[in-house]
Coordinates of C-alpha atoms in Angstrom, one line a residue:
M1475 CA 52.0 -2.2 -87.6
A1476 CA 50.0 -2.2 -90.9
L1477 CA 47.1 -4.4 -92.0
N1478 CA 45.8 -5.6 -95.3
T1479 CA 42.1 -5.7 -94.6
V1480 CA 41.4 -7.7 -97.8
T1481 CA 43.8 -10.6 -97.1
D1482 CA 43.7 -10.1 -93.3
T1483 CA 47.5 -10.0 -93.2
L1484 CA 49.3 -8.1 -90.5
Y1485 CA 52.7 -6.6 -91.0
V1486 CA 54.8 -5.9 -87.9
N1487 CA 58.1 -4.1 -87.5
S1488 CA 59.7 -6.6 -85.2
E1489 CA 63.4 -6.5 -84.0
G1490 CA 64.7 -4.9 -87.1
A1491 CA 62.7 -7.0 -89.6
V1492 CA 59.2 -7.0 -91.0
T1493 CA 57.1 -10.0 -90.2
S1494 CA 53.8 -10.8 -92.0
I1495 CA 51.2 -12.6 -90.0
G1496 CA 48.4 -14.1 -92.1
R1497 CA 46.3 -17.2 -92.7
D1498 CA 49.4 -19.2 -93.5
G1499 CA 51.2 -18.3 -90.3
A1500 CA 54.1 -15.9 -89.7
R1501 CA 57.1 -15.3 -91.9
N1502 CA 59.7 -12.6 -92.3
V1503 CA 59.7 -10.3 -95.3
S1504 CA 63.2 -10.8 -96.9
G1505 CA 65.2 -8.6 -99.2
L1506 CA 65.0 -5.3 -97.3
R1507 CA 68.3 -3.4 -97.4
H1508 CA 67.5 -1.1 -94.5
L1509 CA 66.2 -1.3 -90.9
P1510 CA 62.4 -0.8 -91.1
Q1511 CA 60.9 2.2 -89.3
H1512 CA 57.4 2.8 -90.5
L1513 CA 54.8 0.7 -92.3
A1514 CA 51.8 1.3 -94.5
V1515 CA 49.6 -1.0 -96.7
N1516 CA 47.4 -0.4 -99.7
S1517 CA 44.9 -3.2 -99.4
S1518 CA 43.6 -2.6 -102.9
T1519 CA 46.9 -3.1 -104.7
N1520 CA 48.3 -5.5 -102.0
K1521 CA 51.5 -3.4 -101.7
I1522 CA 53.4 -2.8 -98.4
Y1523 CA 55.4 0.4 -97.9
V1524 CA 58.4 0.3 -95.5
S1525 CA 60.5 3.3 -94.7
G1526 CA 64.0 2.8 -93.3
H1527 CA 67.6 3.9 -93.0
N1528 CA 70.7 2.0 -94.0
K1529 CA 73.5 3.1 -91.7
T1530 CA 76.3 1.5 -93.7
M1531 CA 75.3 3.2 -97.0
E1532 CA 73.9 6.3 -95.3
E1533 CA 70.8 5.8 -97.4
N1534 CA 67.1 6.6 -96.7
S1535 CA 64.5 4.9 -98.7
V1536 CA 61.0 3.5 -98.9
S1537 CA 60.7 -0.2 -99.9
V1538 CA 57.6 -1.2 -101.9
V1539 CA 56.9 -4.9 -101.2
S1540 CA 54.5 -6.9 -103.4
G1541 CA 52.2 -8.8 -101.1
L1542 CA 51.6 -11.2 -104.1
N1543 CA 55.1 -12.4 -104.9
G1544 CA 57.4 -10.6 -102.4
S1545 CA 59.3 -8.6 -105.0
I1546 CA 60.7 -5.3 -103.8
D1547 CA 61.3 -1.9 -105.4
F1548 CA 63.3 0.8 -103.6
I1549 CA 62.5 4.5 -103.6
P1550 CA 65.3 6.8 -102.5
F1551 CA 64.6 9.6 -100.0
D1552 CA 66.7 12.6 -98.8
K1553 CA 65.3 12.2 -95.3
S1554 CA 63.8 9.1 -93.7
P1555 CA 59.9 9.4 -93.5
S1556 CA 58.4 9.8 -90.0
E1557 CA 54.9 8.9 -91.3
L1558 CA 53.5 6.8 -94.1
V1559 CA 49.8 7.1 -94.9
V1560 CA 48.0 5.5 -97.9
N1561 CA 45.0 6.9 -99.8
E1562 CA 43.6 3.8 -101.5
N1563 CA 41.2 5.9 -103.6
T1564 CA 44.0 7.7 -105.4
N1565 CA 46.7 5.1 -105.0
K1566 CA 49.0 7.7 -103.5
V1567 CA 51.3 7.4 -100.4
Y1568 CA 51.9 10.4 -98.2
A1569 CA 55.4 10.3 -96.6
G1570 CA 56.1 12.8 -93.9
T1571 CA 59.7 13.9 -93.4
S1572 CA 61.6 16.6 -91.5
D1573 CA 61.5 18.7 -94.6
G1574 CA 57.8 18.3 -95.4
V1575 CA 55.5 15.9 -97.3
V1576 CA 56.6 13.7 -100.2
I1577 CA 53.8 12.0 -102.3
I1578 CA 54.5 8.6 -103.8
D1579 CA 52.6 7.6 -106.9
G1580 CA 51.6 4.0 -106.2
S1581 CA 51.5 3.1 -109.9
T1582 CA 54.9 4.5 -111.0
N1583 CA 56.7 4.9 -107.6
T1584 CA 57.7 8.4 -108.6
T1585 CA 57.9 11.0 -105.9
T1586 CA 56.8 14.6 -105.6
A1587 CA 57.8 16.9 -102.8
V1588 CA 55.0 19.3 -101.7
P1589 CA 56.3 22.8 -101.4
G1590 CA 55.1 24.9 -98.5
T1591 CA 54.9 22.0 -96.0
L1592 CA 57.1 21.8 -92.9
A1593 CA 58.3 19.0 -90.6
V1594 CA 55.5 16.5 -90.3
R1595 CA 54.0 15.2 -87.0
D1596 CA 50.8 13.5 -88.3
I1597 CA 48.9 12.9 -91.6
A1598 CA 45.2 12.3 -91.9
I1599 CA 43.2 11.7 -95.1
N1600 CA 39.6 12.5 -96.0
T1601 CA 38.6 9.5 -98.2
S1602 CA 35.5 11.3 -99.4
T1603 CA 37.2 14.5 -100.7
N1604 CA 40.7 13.0 -101.1
K1605 CA 42.0 16.0 -99.2
S1606 CA 44.9 15.4 -96.8
Y1607 CA 45.7 17.2 -93.6
I1608 CA 49.3 17.6 -92.5
L1609 CA 50.1 18.5 -88.9
S1610 CA 53.4 20.5 -88.6
G1611 CA 54.0 22.1 -85.2
D1612 CA 51.0 24.3 -84.5
L1613 CA 49.7 24.4 -88.1
V1614 CA 47.6 22.0 -90.2
S1615 CA 48.3 22.3 -93.9
V1616 CA 45.3 21.3 -96.1
L1617 CA 46.3 19.6 -99.4
D1618 CA 43.7 19.2 -102.2
S1619 CA 43.2 16.0 -104.1
A1620 CA 46.1 16.9 -106.5
G1621 CA 48.5 17.4 -103.6
N1622 CA 48.7 21.2 -103.5
V1623 CA 48.5 23.3 -100.4
E1624 CA 45.2 25.1 -100.5
S1625 CA 45.1 26.4 -96.9
T1626 CA 46.9 26.5 -93.6
V1627 CA 45.0 26.3 -90.3
P1628 CA 46.5 27.4 -86.9
V1629 CA 45.6 24.8 -84.2
G1630 CA 47.8 25.8 -81.3
K1631 CA 50.9 24.4 -79.6
G1632 CA 51.0 20.8 -78.2
T1633 CA 48.7 19.3 -80.9
L1634 CA 49.1 15.5 -80.7
D1635 CA 47.1 14.0 -83.5
L1636 CA 44.5 14.5 -86.2
A1637 CA 41.3 12.5 -86.9
V1638 CA 39.1 12.9 -89.9
N1639 CA 35.4 12.1 -90.2
P1640 CA 34.8 11.7 -94.0
R1641 CA 31.0 11.5 -93.5
K1642 CA 30.8 14.9 -91.8
N1643 CA 33.7 16.4 -93.7
K1644 CA 35.5 17.7 -90.7
V1645 CA 38.8 17.2 -88.9
Y1646 CA 39.5 17.0 -85.2
A1647 CA 42.8 18.3 -83.8
V1648 CA 43.6 17.4 -80.2
S1649 CA 46.3 19.3 -78.2
T1650 CA 47.3 18.8 -74.6
T1651 CA 49.7 20.0 -71.9
D1652 CA 50.2 18.4 -68.4
K1653 CA 47.3 20.3 -67.0
A1654 CA 44.9 21.0 -69.8
A1655 CA 43.6 19.8 -73.2
T1656 CA 41.7 21.2 -76.2
I1657 CA 39.7 19.6 -79.1
K1658 CA 39.4 21.8 -82.2
V1659 CA 37.1 21.1 -85.1
I1660 CA 38.2 22.1 -88.6
D1661 CA 35.4 22.4 -91.2
G1662 CA 36.3 20.6 -94.4
V1663 CA 34.7 23.2 -96.7
S1664 CA 35.9 26.4 -95.2
N1665 CA 39.2 25.1 -93.7
K1666 CA 38.5 27.0 -90.5
V1667 CA 38.2 26.1 -86.9
T1668 CA 34.5 26.2 -86.1
K1669 CA 34.3 24.7 -82.6
S1670 CA 36.5 24.1 -79.6
L1671 CA 36.3 22.2 -76.4
S1672 CA 38.7 22.6 -73.4
W1673 CA 39.0 21.0 -70.0
G1674 CA 41.5 20.9 -67.2
S1675 CA 43.2 17.5 -67.5
R1676 CA 45.7 15.9 -69.8
I1677 CA 44.8 13.8 -72.8
E1678 CA 46.8 10.7 -73.2
T1679 CA 45.2 9.4 -76.4
F1680 CA 42.0 9.7 -78.4
A1681 CA 40.2 8.0 -81.2
L1682 CA 37.2 8.8 -83.5
N1683 CA 34.3 6.6 -84.5
P1684 CA 33.4 8.1 -87.9
A1685 CA 30.2 6.1 -88.1
T1686 CA 28.7 7.8 -85.0
D1687 CA 30.9 11.0 -84.8
M1688 CA 31.9 10.1 -81.3
L1689 CA 35.3 10.9 -79.8
Y1690 CA 36.8 8.6 -77.2
I1691 CA 39.3 10.4 -75.0
G1692 CA 41.8 8.7 -72.7
S1693 CA 42.4 11.2 -69.9
T1694 CA 44.5 11.2 -66.7
A1695 CA 42.7 10.8 -63.5
P1696 CA 43.9 11.4 -59.9
A1697 CA 46.6 9.1 -58.5
T1698 CA 47.4 6.3 -60.9
G1699 CA 43.9 5.9 -62.4
G1700 CA 42.5 7.1 -65.7
S1701 CA 39.3 7.6 -67.5
I1702 CA 37.6 7.3 -70.9
R1703 CA 35.5 10.3 -71.9
V1704 CA 32.9 10.1 -74.7
V1705 CA 32.4 13.4 -76.5
D1706 CA 29.7 13.9 -79.1
G1707 CA 31.5 15.3 -82.2
T1708 CA 28.5 17.3 -83.3
T1709 CA 27.8 19.2 -80.0
L1710 CA 31.2 18.7 -78.3
M1711 CA 29.3 17.8 -75.2
E1712 CA 30.4 14.9 -73.0
A1713 CA 28.1 11.9 -73.7
G1714 CA 29.6 9.3 -71.4
H1715 CA 32.4 8.6 -68.9
T1716 CA 34.0 5.6 -67.3
D1717 CA 36.9 5.5 -64.8
T1718 CA 39.7 3.0 -65.4
A1719 CA 42.0 1.3 -62.9
S1720 CA 45.1 2.7 -64.5
R1721 CA 46.2 5.2 -67.2
V1722 CA 44.8 4.7 -70.7
K1723 CA 47.7 4.3 -73.1
K1724 CA 46.0 3.8 -76.5
I1725 CA 42.5 3.7 -77.9
V1726 CA 41.2 2.2 -81.2
V1727 CA 37.7 2.0 -82.6
N1728 CA 35.8 -0.5 -84.8
P1729 CA 33.3 1.6 -86.7
A1730 CA 31.5 -1.5 -87.9
N1731 CA 30.2 -2.5 -84.4
S1732 CA 31.0 0.7 -82.5
K1733 CA 33.3 -1.2 -80.0
V1734 CA 36.1 0.8 -78.5
Y1735 CA 39.3 -0.9 -77.2
A1736 CA 41.5 0.9 -74.7
S1737 CA 44.8 -0.3 -73.4
M1738 CA 45.5 0.3 -69.7
A1739 CA 49.0 1.0 -68.5
E1740 CA 49.0 -1.7 -65.9
G1741 CA 47.6 -4.4 -68.2
G1742 CA 44.2 -5.3 -69.6
T1743 CA 42.0 -4.0 -72.4
I1744 CA 38.7 -2.2 -71.7
V1745 CA 36.1 -2.9 -74.3
F1746 CA 33.6 0.0 -74.4
N1747 CA 30.4 -0.7 -76.3
G1748 CA 29.5 2.6 -78.0
R1749 CA 26.0 1.5 -78.6
D1750 CA 25.0 1.2 -74.9
N1751 CA 28.1 2.5 -73.0
S1752 CA 28.6 -0.9 -71.3
T1753 CA 32.1 -2.0 -70.5
S1754 CA 34.0 -5.3 -70.1
I1755 CA 37.6 -6.1 -69.6
L1756 CA 39.9 -8.5 -71.4
S1757 CA 43.1 -10.0 -69.9
T1758 CA 45.8 -8.7 -72.3
P1759 CA 49.2 -7.1 -72.0
A1760 CA 49.4 -3.3 -71.9
W1761 CA 49.7 -2.7 -75.7
D1762 CA 51.1 0.4 -77.3
A1763 CA 49.7 -0.1 -80.8
A1764 CA 46.6 -1.7 -82.3
I1765 CA 44.8 -2.1 -85.6
V1766 CA 41.2 -3.0 -86.3
N1767 CA 39.9 -5.0 -89.2
P1768 CA 36.3 -3.9 -89.6
T1769 CA 35.5 -6.6 -92.1
N1770 CA 35.9 -9.4 -89.5
S1771 CA 36.1 -7.3 -86.3
K1772 CA 39.5 -8.7 -85.3
V1773 CA 41.7 -6.4 -83.2
Y1774 CA 45.5 -6.8 -83.5
T1775 CA 47.4 -5.4 -80.5
L1776 CA 51.2 -5.2 -80.2
A1777 CA 53.1 -5.2 -76.8
Y1778 CA 56.7 -6.1 -76.2
Q1779 CA 57.1 -7.5 -79.8
K1780 CA 54.1 -9.8 -79.2
V1781 CA 50.9 -9.7 -81.2
T1782 CA 47.6 -10.5 -79.4
I1783 CA 44.5 -11.0 -81.5
I1784 CA 41.1 -10.0 -80.0
D1785 CA 38.1 -11.5 -81.7
G1786 CA 35.6 -8.7 -81.6
A1787 CA 32.9 -10.7 -83.2
K1788 CA 32.9 -13.3 -80.4
T1789 CA 30.7 -12.5 -77.4
Q1790 CA 32.0 -13.6 -74.1
P1791 CA 29.4 -15.3 -71.9
I1792 CA 28.5 -13.4 -68.8
K1793 CA 29.6 -15.1 -65.7
N1794 CA 26.8 -17.0 -63.9
D1795 CA 24.3 -16.2 -66.7
F1796 CA 22.8 -19.7 -66.7
N1797 CA 19.5 -18.9 -68.4
G1798 CA 21.0 -16.7 -71.2
D1799 CA 19.1 -13.5 -70.5
G1800 CA 22.3 -11.4 -70.2
T1801 CA 22.4 -11.1 -66.4
P1802 CA 24.2 -13.1 -63.7
D1803 CA 22.3 -15.7 -61.8
V1804 CA 22.8 -17.7 -58.6
L1805 CA 22.6 -21.5 -58.1
A1806 CA 21.7 -22.9 -54.7
R1807 CA 21.2 -26.4 -53.3
D1808 CA 18.8 -27.1 -50.5
Q1809 CA 19.0 -29.7 -47.8
A1810 CA 17.1 -32.2 -49.9
G1811 CA 19.6 -32.0 -52.7
V1812 CA 17.4 -30.0 -55.0
L1813 CA 19.2 -27.5 -57.2
W1814 CA 17.5 -24.1 -57.7
L1815 CA 18.3 -21.4 -60.2
Y1816 CA 17.7 -17.9 -58.8
P1817 CA 17.7 -15.6 -62.0
G1818 CA 19.2 -12.2 -61.4
N1819 CA 17.2 -9.2 -62.7
G1820 CA 20.3 -7.3 -63.6
A1821 CA 19.8 -4.6 -60.9
G1822 CA 20.7 -6.5 -57.8
G1823 CA 17.4 -8.4 -57.4
W1824 CA 15.7 -11.6 -58.4
L1825 CA 13.2 -13.1 -60.7
A1826 CA 11.2 -16.2 -59.8
R1827 CA 13.4 -19.2 -58.9
V1828 CA 13.3 -22.4 -61.0
Q1829 CA 14.3 -26.0 -60.1
V1830 CA 17.1 -27.1 -62.3
G1831 CA 18.2 -30.4 -60.7
Q1832 CA 17.9 -32.9 -58.0
G1833 CA 20.1 -35.4 -56.2
W1834 CA 22.9 -32.9 -55.9
N1835 CA 23.6 -33.8 -52.2
V1836 CA 26.1 -36.4 -53.5
M1837 CA 28.4 -33.4 -54.4
N1838 CA 30.6 -31.8 -51.7
S1839 CA 31.9 -29.0 -53.9
M1840 CA 30.3 -27.1 -56.7
I1841 CA 31.6 -24.1 -58.6
A1842 CA 30.6 -21.9 -61.6
P1843 CA 33.8 -21.5 -63.6
G1844 CA 32.2 -19.7 -66.5
D1845 CA 32.3 -21.2 -70.0
F1846 CA 34.5 -24.2 -69.4
N1847 CA 34.0 -26.1 -72.6
G1848 CA 34.1 -23.2 -75.0
D1849 CA 30.6 -23.5 -76.4
G1850 CA 29.6 -20.0 -75.4
K1851 CA 27.4 -21.1 -72.4
V1852 CA 28.3 -21.1 -68.7
D1853 CA 28.9 -24.4 -67.0
V1854 CA 29.2 -26.0 -63.6
L1855 CA 31.9 -28.2 -62.1
A1856 CA 31.0 -30.5 -59.2
R1857 CA 33.1 -32.9 -57.1
D1858 CA 31.5 -36.0 -55.6
H1859 CA 32.4 -37.9 -52.4
E1860 CA 34.8 -40.2 -54.4
G1861 CA 36.9 -37.3 -55.6
L1862 CA 35.6 -37.4 -59.1
L1863 CA 35.2 -34.0 -60.9
W1864 CA 32.2 -33.7 -63.2
L1865 CA 31.4 -31.1 -65.8
Y1866 CA 27.8 -30.2 -66.2
P1867 CA 27.6 -28.2 -69.5
G1868 CA 25.0 -25.5 -69.4
N1869 CA 22.5 -25.4 -72.3
G1870 CA 22.2 -21.6 -72.1
S1871 CA 18.6 -21.7 -71.0
G1872 CA 18.9 -22.7 -67.3
G1873 CA 19.4 -26.5 -67.9
W1874 CA 22.1 -29.0 -68.5
L1875 CA 23.6 -31.2 -71.2
N1876 CA 24.9 -34.7 -70.3
R1877 CA 27.6 -34.5 -67.7
V1878 CA 31.2 -35.4 -68.5
L1879 CA 33.9 -36.8 -66.1
V1880 CA 36.8 -34.3 -66.2
G1881 CA 39.0 -35.4 -63.3
S1882 CA 39.7 -37.8 -60.5
G1883 CA 41.6 -37.6 -57.2
W1884 CA 40.2 -34.2 -56.3
Q1885 CA 39.3 -35.4 -52.8
G1886 CA 42.7 -34.1 -51.6
M1887 CA 41.6 -30.5 -52.3
T1888 CA 40.2 -28.6 -49.4
A1889 CA 39.0 -25.7 -51.6
I1890 CA 38.0 -25.4 -55.2
D1891 CA 36.7 -22.3 -57.1
G1892 CA 36.6 -20.7 -60.5
V1893 CA 39.1 -18.0 -61.0
G1894 CA 38.1 -16.8 -64.5
D1895 CA 40.8 -16.5 -67.1
F1896 CA 43.8 -16.6 -64.9
T1897 CA 46.3 -17.5 -67.7
G1898 CA 45.1 -14.9 -70.2
D1899 CA 44.5 -17.4 -73.0
G1900 CA 40.8 -16.8 -73.1
S1901 CA 39.7 -20.0 -71.3
A1902 CA 38.2 -20.4 -67.9
D1903 CA 40.5 -21.7 -65.2
V1904 CA 40.2 -23.2 -61.7
V1905 CA 42.0 -22.6 -58.4
A1906 CA 42.4 -25.4 -55.8
R1907 CA 44.0 -25.7 -52.4
S1908 CA 45.6 -28.9 -51.2
S1909 CA 45.4 -30.2 -47.6
E1910 CA 49.0 -29.0 -47.1
G1911 CA 47.9 -25.4 -48.0
W1912 CA 49.4 -25.3 -51.4
L1913 CA 47.5 -23.3 -54.0
W1914 CA 47.3 -24.6 -57.6
I1915 CA 45.9 -23.1 -60.8
Y1916 CA 44.3 -25.7 -63.1
P1917 CA 44.2 -24.0 -66.5
G1918 CA 41.3 -25.0 -68.7
N1919 CA 42.0 -25.8 -72.3
G1920 CA 38.8 -24.1 -73.5
K1921 CA 37.4 -27.5 -74.6
G1922 CA 36.3 -29.0 -71.3
G1923 CA 39.7 -30.3 -70.3
W1924 CA 42.9 -29.2 -68.7
L1925 CA 46.4 -27.9 -69.3
E1926 CA 49.3 -28.6 -66.9
R1927 CA 48.5 -27.3 -63.5
R1928 CA 50.6 -24.5 -62.0
Y1929 CA 51.8 -23.9 -58.4
V1930 CA 51.0 -20.3 -57.3
G1931 CA 51.3 -20.2 -53.5
F1932 CA 51.6 -21.9 -50.1
G1933 CA 50.2 -21.2 -46.6
W1934 CA 46.7 -20.9 -47.8
N1935 CA 45.3 -23.4 -45.2
S1936 CA 45.1 -20.3 -42.9
M1937 CA 42.2 -19.2 -45.0
S1938 CA 38.7 -20.3 -44.1
E1939 CA 37.2 -19.5 -47.5
I1940 CA 38.6 -18.8 -51.0
T1941 CA 36.5 -17.3 -53.7
G1942 CA 37.1 -16.1 -57.3
V1943 CA 35.6 -12.7 -58.0
T1944 CA 36.6 -12.2 -61.6
D1945 CA 38.2 -8.8 -62.2
F1946 CA 37.4 -7.0 -58.9
N1947 CA 39.8 -4.1 -59.2
Q1948 CA 39.3 -3.5 -63.0
D1949 CA 42.9 -4.1 -64.0
G1950 CA 42.0 -6.7 -66.7
T1951 CA 42.9 -9.8 -64.7
S1952 CA 40.9 -12.2 -62.5
D1953 CA 41.3 -11.8 -58.7
L1954 CA 40.7 -13.9 -55.6
I1955 CA 39.4 -12.9 -52.2
A1956 CA 40.1 -15.0 -49.1
R1957 CA 38.9 -14.8 -45.5
D1958 CA 41.3 -15.7 -42.8
S1959 CA 40.5 -17.4 -39.4
N1960 CA 40.2 -13.9 -37.8
G1961 CA 37.4 -12.9 -40.2
A1962 CA 39.6 -10.5 -42.2
L1963 CA 38.9 -10.3 -45.9
W1964 CA 41.8 -10.1 -48.3
L1965 CA 42.0 -9.2 -52.0
Y1966 CA 44.7 -11.1 -54.0
P1967 CA 45.0 -9.3 -57.4
R1968 CA 46.6 -11.5 -60.1
S1969 CA 50.1 -11.0 -61.3
T1970 CA 52.1 -12.7 -64.1
N1971 CA 53.2 -15.7 -61.9
G1972 CA 50.7 -15.6 -59.1
W1973 CA 49.4 -12.8 -56.9
E1974 CA 50.3 -9.2 -56.2
A1975 CA 50.6 -8.1 -52.7
S1976 CA 47.4 -8.8 -50.8
K1977 CA 45.3 -6.0 -49.3
Q1978 CA 42.8 -6.2 -46.5
I1979 CA 39.5 -5.0 -47.7
G1980 CA 37.3 -5.9 -44.8
Q1981 CA 37.0 -7.3 -41.3
G1982 CA 34.3 -9.1 -39.3
W1983 CA 33.6 -11.5 -42.2
N1984 CA 33.5 -14.5 -39.9
A1985 CA 29.8 -13.6 -39.4
M1986 CA 29.4 -14.9 -43.0
N1987 CA 29.2 -18.6 -43.7
S1988 CA 29.1 -18.4 -47.5
L1989 CA 30.8 -16.1 -50.0
M1990 CA 30.5 -16.1 -53.8
G1991 CA 31.5 -14.0 -56.7
P1992 CA 28.6 -13.8 -59.2
G1993 CA 30.3 -11.2 -61.5
D1994 CA 28.4 -7.9 -62.0
F1995 CA 25.2 -8.7 -60.2
N1996 CA 23.8 -5.2 -59.9
G1997 CA 24.5 -4.1 -63.5
D1998 CA 27.0 -1.3 -62.8
G1999 CA 29.9 -2.8 -64.7
R2000 CA 31.8 -3.8 -61.6
A2001 CA 32.4 -7.2 -60.0
D2002 CA 30.4 -7.9 -56.8
I2003 CA 30.2 -10.3 -53.9
L2004 CA 27.3 -12.1 -52.4
A2005 CA 27.6 -13.2 -48.7
R2006 CA 25.2 -15.1 -46.4
N2007 CA 25.2 -14.8 -42.7
A2008 CA 24.2 -17.2 -40.0
A2009 CA 20.7 -15.7 -39.9
G2010 CA 20.2 -16.7 -43.6
E2011 CA 20.3 -13.1 -44.9
L2012 CA 22.0 -12.7 -48.2
W2013 CA 23.9 -9.5 -48.7
L2014 CA 25.2 -7.8 -51.8
Y2015 CA 28.6 -6.1 -51.6
A2016 CA 28.8 -4.1 -54.7
G2017 CA 32.3 -3.6 -56.0
D2018 CA 33.3 -0.2 -57.2
G2019 CA 36.2 -1.1 -59.4
T2020 CA 38.8 -0.3 -56.7
R2021 CA 40.2 -2.3 -53.8
S2022 CA 37.7 -1.1 -51.3
W2023 CA 34.1 -1.9 -50.4
P2024 CA 31.0 0.3 -50.3
A2025 CA 28.1 -0.4 -47.9
A2026 CA 26.3 -3.7 -48.2
T2027 CA 22.7 -4.2 -49.3
E2028 CA 20.4 -7.0 -48.2
V2029 CA 19.0 -8.9 -51.2
G2030 CA 17.4 -11.9 -49.6
T2031 CA 16.3 -13.8 -46.4
G2032 CA 15.8 -17.4 -45.6
W2033 CA 18.9 -18.6 -47.4
N2034 CA 20.0 -20.7 -44.4
V2035 CA 18.1 -23.7 -45.8
M2036 CA 20.7 -23.8 -48.6
T2037 CA 23.7 -26.1 -48.2
A2038 CA 25.6 -24.6 -51.1
I2039 CA 25.4 -21.3 -53.0
F2040 CA 27.4 -20.7 -56.1

């Protein structure tokens, strides 16, 4: 992939063709006479560079496509480039081949081979000094602004990639084996390795935030898991760490807002906020490549020839945050039909409760699906005794806008709950069980309405309670928990068409008469569960991001006066 950050047009090598995706939609770039292999864009000149090989003519070339009118110039090459990197300051393109580096003049399309360079694995450019760094085997060749080799720096075997911080005038070279990894720092003035950091685990991928000089390292963890390590580039000390449910495939950084996006091998994108080290997870495919546009904070990811766009400027509302203070809350209805808001304090406790409604005893099912109408504020869905389903849009400050009728005939459902974004389209969805035990997903359309419902299971009438718990196991998808008639608690992780194999995560839960998934109630970045027992005690079961439960913590008493908690 390559991106023109000025026109916000993405170019994708897709099934032997180049497709441009921009404001006017998607279209193929026509006129190429070779199969495209690598792409690069000069956003200043609006030119797209495409390397390729024509098997029929046995010809290697780089096509120069005008983003303005689509005209194409062809530059012949002896060997097909393995890398294409643009320096927009100098209007030069660096092409890496098995014979070394070739520099393309962006104004004349003339080429100059750089003597003294070897087979290229990676190219990085310092946009402040206009020096380029060429990784060849265990060496980094430093090219001055004119394209001449001024130094060669040994970096060791197994070096994966290079990253440049133009502000600090230094280069990071990361190498790895199956059991160990090393980060080496090359000073941009002396062209010497000045610092080094090693540890005993493999690096899968890494990315640099040049604005903060922080490195984000995707490492392998025990079993099938992984982790993201945050390393301060100045001190080479670890400044943060978060475990991931599966191996980290790729990491990209937006230096404009310090958000880090990591693709997990089993699906999902972890969003790591570099400003406060908080994390969230988006439901996406496991992408292999991504590009950030810092000007609008969009992130373009590519997986299985499909592009997914993440709007990094859009803040997802926190589940159950009804008063807009950034922490999950709980709603509860008492026996008189009064609705109370119990604001969470973000650490597993409470602020003073507030009355937010009355007359709610006409409702026999109430759920908190999240932001159902797409206005950025969390809402409530409630079913009355006639089977009518009502949307109560939240106003973001603990109150409600005018309610809206969003369905009828829901009296046939014996369980209704929010399941988060089940379909992966960014909108809140609902799960419902019929009296026959069939389970249905009702996808929200993101505007307060519905898409066509989807059948996802049968035999669910054996469950005495069904509750959505957002992303309980940290794999980027929303999950369900269900309690059976014997009191066993089961986790149902989401799969593409329904649920993965269920796993028992508890027993003795028939002592609880109410379960709910408030999201991250204690502020540790993991989804939790609240449960009330017959004595009216409210217990917090803090999720740890896996499929198991730690010990519970009592967070309230006297809750047996409540006829609904959600």
